[in-house]
């Protein structure tokens, strides 16, 4: 999963454990091991959902990057995307292995999320190389911000795994460099890409809401039924932090949010 590099141009974007300047509060579950926390069947179901959603997201990212490589304008760009696709598949393997290790079928865990993620990618298929870079940088980073927020409310073992698969694959700095160079060469490109990024933001948030609404255990975790201290007001703050991080990423690209 691509997450924003912590460069000067992007300072304050997704940080470890929070999407913006206001960090999410930790909960008592965050101090427990998986063995302790998973004794609660609702919490276990929520984590299986979370890992399933993440795993399918990583698999889809691998497929998308491999496909986007075909749009690359140079051999060097094609090789860069191929390397990133390989990193995404490695993240997928880590999640698949964890699901199997806790006696869950990885395919069954991913299946509930396939339709929503496939719909998102179908509705946001890039028409050219630059749109593909914007999608990877903006779209995936929104998802990463969300998962980092949730990670603060997970047991220590699961949190470490989730944060490890959110490690940047190098796509963020690569995308910023290429997009900024394209805008400098032709400023008219900026308006089109800004509109595209706004569309991605809207589709990504709609997809996240759809996924959470369809999964009772996961939605319970988000509103505090499992991870204490996370009420509806905190959900609103979480989305504010995600929006703030998106605005900063757009600025790093030289685009208006």
CSV table of C-alpha atoms in Angstrom, one decimal:
chain,number,residue,atom,x,y,z
A,1,UNK,CA,0.0,0.0,0.0
A,2,UNK,CA,1.5,3.3,-1.0
A,3,UNK,CA,1.6,5.9,1.8
A,4,UNK,CA,3.0,9.5,1.6
A,5,UNK,CA,6.7,10.0,2.2
A,6,UNK,CA,7.4,12.2,5.2
A,7,UNK,CA,9.2,14.9,3.1
A,8,UNK,CA,9.3,18.6,3.8
A,9,UNK,CA,6.7,19.1,1.0
A,10,UNK,CA,4.3,16.7,2.7
A,11,UNK,CA,5.0,17.3,6.3
A,12,UNK,CA,2.0,16.6,8.5
A,13,UNK,CA,0.5,14.1,6.1
A,14,UNK,CA,-0.2,10.5,7.2
A,15,UNK,CA,2.0,9.9,10.2
A,16,UNK,CA,2.4,6.6,12.1
A,17,UNK,CA,-0.9,6.2,13.9
A,18,UNK,CA,-2.7,9.2,12.6
A,19,UNK,CA,-3.6,10.9,9.3
A,20,UNK,CA,-3.2,14.5,10.4
A,21,UNK,CA,-1.8,16.7,13.1
A,22,UNK,CA,-4.3,15.5,15.8
A,23,UNK,CA,-3.3,11.9,16.7
A,24,UNK,CA,-5.9,9.3,17.4
A,25,UNK,CA,-6.2,8.2,21.0
A,26,UNK,CA,-4.9,4.7,21.9
A,27,UNK,CA,-7.3,2.2,23.6
A,28,UNK,CA,-6.9,-0.5,26.2
A,29,UNK,CA,-6.9,-3.1,23.5
A,30,UNK,CA,-3.8,-1.5,22.1
A,31,UNK,CA,-1.9,-2.8,25.1
A,32,UNK,CA,-3.0,-6.4,24.6
A,33,UNK,CA,-1.6,-9.2,22.6
A,34,UNK,CA,-3.6,-11.0,19.9
A,35,UNK,CA,-4.1,-14.0,22.1
A,36,UNK,CA,-5.6,-11.8,24.8
A,37,UNK,CA,-7.7,-9.6,22.5
A,38,UNK,CA,-9.0,-12.3,20.3
A,39,UNK,CA,-10.8,-14.0,23.2
A,40,UNK,CA,-13.6,-11.5,22.3
A,41,UNK,CA,-15.4,-13.1,19.3
A,42,UNK,CA,-16.6,-9.7,18.0
A,43,UNK,CA,-13.1,-8.3,18.1
A,44,UNK,CA,-11.7,-11.3,16.4
A,45,UNK,CA,-14.4,-11.0,13.6
A,46,UNK,CA,-13.5,-7.3,13.2
A,47,UNK,CA,-9.8,-8.1,12.8
A,48,UNK,CA,-10.5,-10.8,10.3
A,49,UNK,CA,-12.6,-8.4,8.3
A,50,UNK,CA,-9.9,-5.7,8.5
A,51,UNK,CA,-7.1,-8.1,7.4
A,52,UNK,CA,-9.3,-9.5,4.6
A,53,UNK,CA,-10.0,-6.0,3.3
A,54,UNK,CA,-6.3,-5.0,3.5
A,55,UNK,CA,-5.3,-8.2,1.8
A,56,UNK,CA,-7.6,-7.8,-1.1
A,57,UNK,CA,-6.6,-4.1,-1.3
A,58,UNK,CA,-2.9,-5.2,-1.6
A,59,UNK,CA,-3.7,-7.8,-4.2
A,60,UNK,CA,-5.7,-5.3,-6.2
A,61,UNK,CA,-2.9,-2.7,-5.9
A,62,UNK,CA,-0.4,-5.3,-7.3
A,63,UNK,CA,-2.7,-6.0,-10.3
A,64,UNK,CA,-3.3,-2.2,-10.9
A,65,UNK,CA,0.4,-1.3,-10.8
A,66,UNK,CA,1.3,-4.1,-13.2
A,67,UNK,CA,-1.4,-2.9,-15.5
A,68,UNK,CA,-0.4,0.8,-15.2
A,69,UNK,CA,3.2,-0.1,-16.1
A,70,UNK,CA,1.8,-0.6,-19.7
A,71,UNK,CA,1.1,3.2,-19.8
A,72,UNK,CA,4.6,4.1,-18.7
A,73,UNK,CA,6.3,6.5,-21.1
A,74,UNK,CA,9.8,5.0,-20.6
A,75,UNK,CA,11.4,1.8,-19.8
A,76,UNK,CA,12.8,3.2,-16.5
A,77,UNK,CA,9.2,4.2,-15.5
A,78,UNK,CA,7.9,0.7,-16.4
A,79,UNK,CA,10.6,-0.9,-14.3
A,80,UNK,CA,9.9,1.4,-11.3
A,81,UNK,CA,6.2,0.4,-11.3
A,82,UNK,CA,7.0,-3.3,-11.7
A,83,UNK,CA,9.2,-3.0,-8.6
A,84,UNK,CA,6.4,-1.3,-6.7
A,85,UNK,CA,3.9,-4.0,-7.8
A,86,UNK,CA,6.3,-6.6,-6.4
A,87,UNK,CA,6.3,-4.9,-3.0
A,88,UNK,CA,2.5,-4.8,-3.0
A,89,UNK,CA,2.4,-8.5,-3.6
A,90,UNK,CA,4.8,-9.1,-0.7
A,91,UNK,CA,2.4,-7.1,1.6
A,92,UNK,CA,-0.4,-9.3,0.4
A,93,UNK,CA,1.5,-12.4,1.2
A,94,UNK,CA,2.2,-11.2,4.8
A,95,UNK,CA,-1.5,-10.7,5.3
A,96,UNK,CA,-2.5,-14.0,3.8
A,97,UNK,CA,0.0,-15.8,6.0
A,98,UNK,CA,-1.3,-14.1,9.1
A,99,UNK,CA,-4.9,-15.1,8.3
A,100,UNK,CA,-3.8,-18.6,7.8
A,101,UNK,CA,-1.8,-18.6,11.0
A,102,UNK,CA,-4.9,-17.6,13.0
A,103,UNK,CA,-6.9,-20.4,11.4
A,104,UNK,CA,-8.9,-18.2,9.0
A,105,UNK,CA,-9.3,-18.9,5.3
A,106,UNK,CA,-7.6,-16.0,3.5
A,107,UNK,CA,-9.9,-16.3,0.4
A,108,UNK,CA,-13.1,-16.3,2.6
A,109,UNK,CA,-11.8,-13.3,4.5
A,110,UNK,CA,-11.2,-11.3,1.3
A,111,UNK,CA,-14.4,-12.2,-0.6
A,112,UNK,CA,-16.7,-9.8,1.2
A,113,UNK,CA,-14.6,-6.8,0.1
A,114,UNK,CA,-13.9,-7.8,-3.5
A,115,UNK,CA,-17.1,-6.3,-5.0
A,116,UNK,CA,-16.6,-2.9,-3.4
A,117,UNK,CA,-12.9,-2.6,-4.3
A,118,UNK,CA,-13.5,-3.9,-7.8
A,119,UNK,CA,-16.3,-1.3,-8.3
A,120,UNK,CA,-13.9,1.4,-7.1
A,121,UNK,CA,-11.2,0.4,-9.5
A,122,UNK,CA,-13.7,0.1,-12.3
A,123,UNK,CA,-15.2,3.6,-11.7
A,124,UNK,CA,-11.7,5.1,-11.4
A,125,UNK,CA,-9.8,3.5,-14.2
A,126,UNK,CA,-7.1,6.0,-15.3
A,127,UNK,CA,-7.2,7.2,-18.9
A,128,UNK,CA,-3.5,7.9,-19.0
A,129,UNK,CA,-0.2,7.7,-17.2
A,130,UNK,CA,-0.6,10.8,-15.1
A,131,UNK,CA,-4.1,9.8,-13.9
A,132,UNK,CA,-2.7,6.4,-12.9
A,133,UNK,CA,0.0,8.1,-10.8
A,134,UNK,CA,-2.6,10.4,-9.1
A,135,UNK,CA,-4.8,7.4,-8.3
A,136,UNK,CA,-1.9,5.5,-6.7
A,137,UNK,CA,-0.7,8.5,-4.7
A,138,UNK,CA,-4.1,10.0,-3.7
A,139,UNK,CA,-6.5,7.1,-3.7
A,140,UNK,CA,-4.3,4.5,-1.9
A,141,UNK,CA,-3.0,7.1,0.6
A,142,UNK,CA,-6.6,7.9,1.7
A,143,UNK,CA,-7.0,4.2,2.4
A,144,UNK,CA,-3.7,4.1,4.2
A,145,UNK,CA,-4.8,7.0,6.4
A,146,UNK,CA,-7.9,5.2,7.3
A,147,UNK,CA,-6.1,1.9,8.2
A,148,UNK,CA,-3.5,3.9,10.3
A,149,UNK,CA,-6.4,5.4,12.3
A,150,UNK,CA,-7.8,1.9,12.9
A,151,UNK,CA,-4.4,0.5,13.8
A,152,UNK,CA,-4.3,2.7,16.9
A,153,UNK,CA,-7.3,0.6,18.2
A,154,UNK,CA,-5.8,-2.8,17.5
A,155,UNK,CA,-3.9,-5.3,19.7
A,156,UNK,CA,-0.2,-4.9,19.6
A,157,UNK,CA,0.5,-7.9,17.3
A,158,UNK,CA,-2.1,-7.0,14.7
A,159,UNK,CA,-1.2,-3.3,14.8
A,160,UNK,CA,2.5,-4.1,14.0
A,161,UNK,CA,1.4,-6.2,11.0
A,162,UNK,CA,-1.0,-3.5,9.7
A,163,UNK,CA,1.6,-0.8,10.0
A,164,UNK,CA,4.2,-2.9,8.3
A,165,UNK,CA,2.0,-3.4,5.2
A,166,UNK,CA,1.4,0.3,5.0
A,167,UNK,CA,5.1,1.0,4.5
A,168,UNK,CA,5.7,3.2,1.5
A,169,UNK,CA,6.8,1.3,-1.6
A,170,UNK,CA,8.4,4.4,-3.1
A,171,UNK,CA,5.4,5.3,-5.2
A,172,UNK,CA,4.6,8.6,-3.4
A,173,UNK,CA,7.9,10.4,-4.1
A,174,UNK,CA,7.9,8.9,-7.6
A,175,UNK,CA,4.4,10.2,-8.3
A,176,UNK,CA,5.1,13.7,-6.9
A,177,UNK,CA,8.2,14.1,-9.0
A,178,UNK,CA,6.5,13.0,-12.2
A,179,UNK,CA,3.3,14.9,-11.7
A,180,UNK,CA,5.0,18.1,-10.7
A,181,UNK,CA,7.3,17.9,-13.8
A,182,UNK,CA,4.3,17.4,-16.0
A,183,UNK,CA,2.5,20.4,-14.6
A,184,UNK,CA,5.6,22.6,-15.0
A,185,UNK,CA,5.8,21.5,-18.6
A,186,UNK,CA,2.2,22.2,-19.3
A,187,UNK,CA,0.2,24.1,-16.5
A,188,UNK,CA,-3.1,23.2,-18.2
A,189,UNK,CA,-2.6,19.6,-17.0
A,190,UNK,CA,-3.0,20.8,-13.4
A,191,UNK,CA,-6.7,21.6,-13.7
A,192,UNK,CA,-7.6,18.2,-15.2
A,193,UNK,CA,-5.6,16.3,-12.6
A,194,UNK,CA,-7.1,18.4,-9.7
A,195,UNK,CA,-10.6,17.4,-10.9
A,196,UNK,CA,-9.5,13.8,-11.1
A,197,UNK,CA,-8.1,13.8,-7.6
A,198,UNK,CA,-11.4,15.2,-6.2
A,199,UNK,CA,-13.3,12.4,-7.9
A,200,UNK,CA,-10.9,9.9,-6.4
A,201,UNK,CA,-11.5,11.4,-2.9
A,202,UNK,CA,-15.2,11.1,-3.3
A,203,UNK,CA,-15.2,7.5,-4.6
A,204,UNK,CA,-12.7,6.4,-2.0
A,205,UNK,CA,-14.8,7.7,0.9
A,206,UNK,CA,-18.0,6.2,-0.6
A,207,UNK,CA,-16.3,2.9,-0.9
A,208,UNK,CA,-15.0,3.0,2.7
A,209,UNK,CA,-18.5,3.8,4.0
A,210,UNK,CA,-20.0,1.0,2.0
A,211,UNK,CA,-17.5,-1.6,3.3
A,212,UNK,CA,-17.9,-0.6,6.9
A,213,UNK,CA,-21.7,-0.4,6.7
A,214,UNK,CA,-21.9,-4.0,5.3
A,215,UNK,CA,-19.7,-5.5,8.1
A,216,UNK,CA,-21.2,-5.4,11.6
A,217,UNK,CA,-18.1,-6.4,13.5
A,218,UNK,CA,-16.0,-3.8,11.7
A,219,UNK,CA,-18.5,-1.0,12.2
A,220,UNK,CA,-18.8,-2.0,15.8
A,221,UNK,CA,-15.1,-1.5,16.2
A,222,UNK,CA,-15.2,1.9,14.6
A,223,UNK,CA,-18.0,3.3,16.8
A,224,UNK,CA,-16.7,1.9,20.1
A,225,UNK,CA,-18.4,-1.3,20.7
A,226,UNK,CA,-15.1,-3.2,20.7
A,227,UNK,CA,-12.3,-0.7,20.9
A,228,UNK,CA,-13.3,1.6,23.8
A,229,UNK,CA,-12.9,5.3,23.5
A,230,UNK,CA,-13.9,5.5,19.8
A,231,UNK,CA,-17.3,7.1,19.7
A,232,UNK,CA,-19.2,8.7,16.8
A,233,UNK,CA,-17.7,12.1,17.6
A,234,UNK,CA,-14.2,10.5,17.2
A,235,UNK,CA,-15.3,9.1,13.9
A,236,UNK,CA,-16.0,12.6,12.7
A,237,UNK,CA,-12.6,13.7,13.9
A,238,UNK,CA,-11.0,10.8,12.1
A,239,UNK,CA,-12.5,11.8,8.7
A,240,UNK,CA,-11.4,15.4,9.4
A,241,UNK,CA,-7.8,14.2,9.8
A,242,UNK,CA,-8.0,12.1,6.6
A,243,UNK,CA,-9.4,15.1,4.7
A,244,UNK,CA,-6.6,17.3,6.1
A,245,UNK,CA,-4.0,14.8,5.0
A,246,UNK,CA,-5.5,14.7,1.5
A,247,UNK,CA,-5.3,18.5,1.2
A,248,UNK,CA,-1.6,18.4,2.1
A,249,UNK,CA,-0.9,15.7,-0.4
A,250,UNK,CA,-2.6,17.8,-3.1
A,251,UNK,CA,-0.4,20.7,-2.2
A,252,UNK,CA,2.7,18.4,-2.5
A,253,UNK,CA,1.6,17.7,-6.1
A,254,UNK,CA,1.1,21.4,-6.8
A,255,UNK,CA,-2.7,20.9,-7.1
A,256,UNK,CA,-5.6,22.6,-5.3
A,257,UNK,CA,-7.8,20.3,-3.2
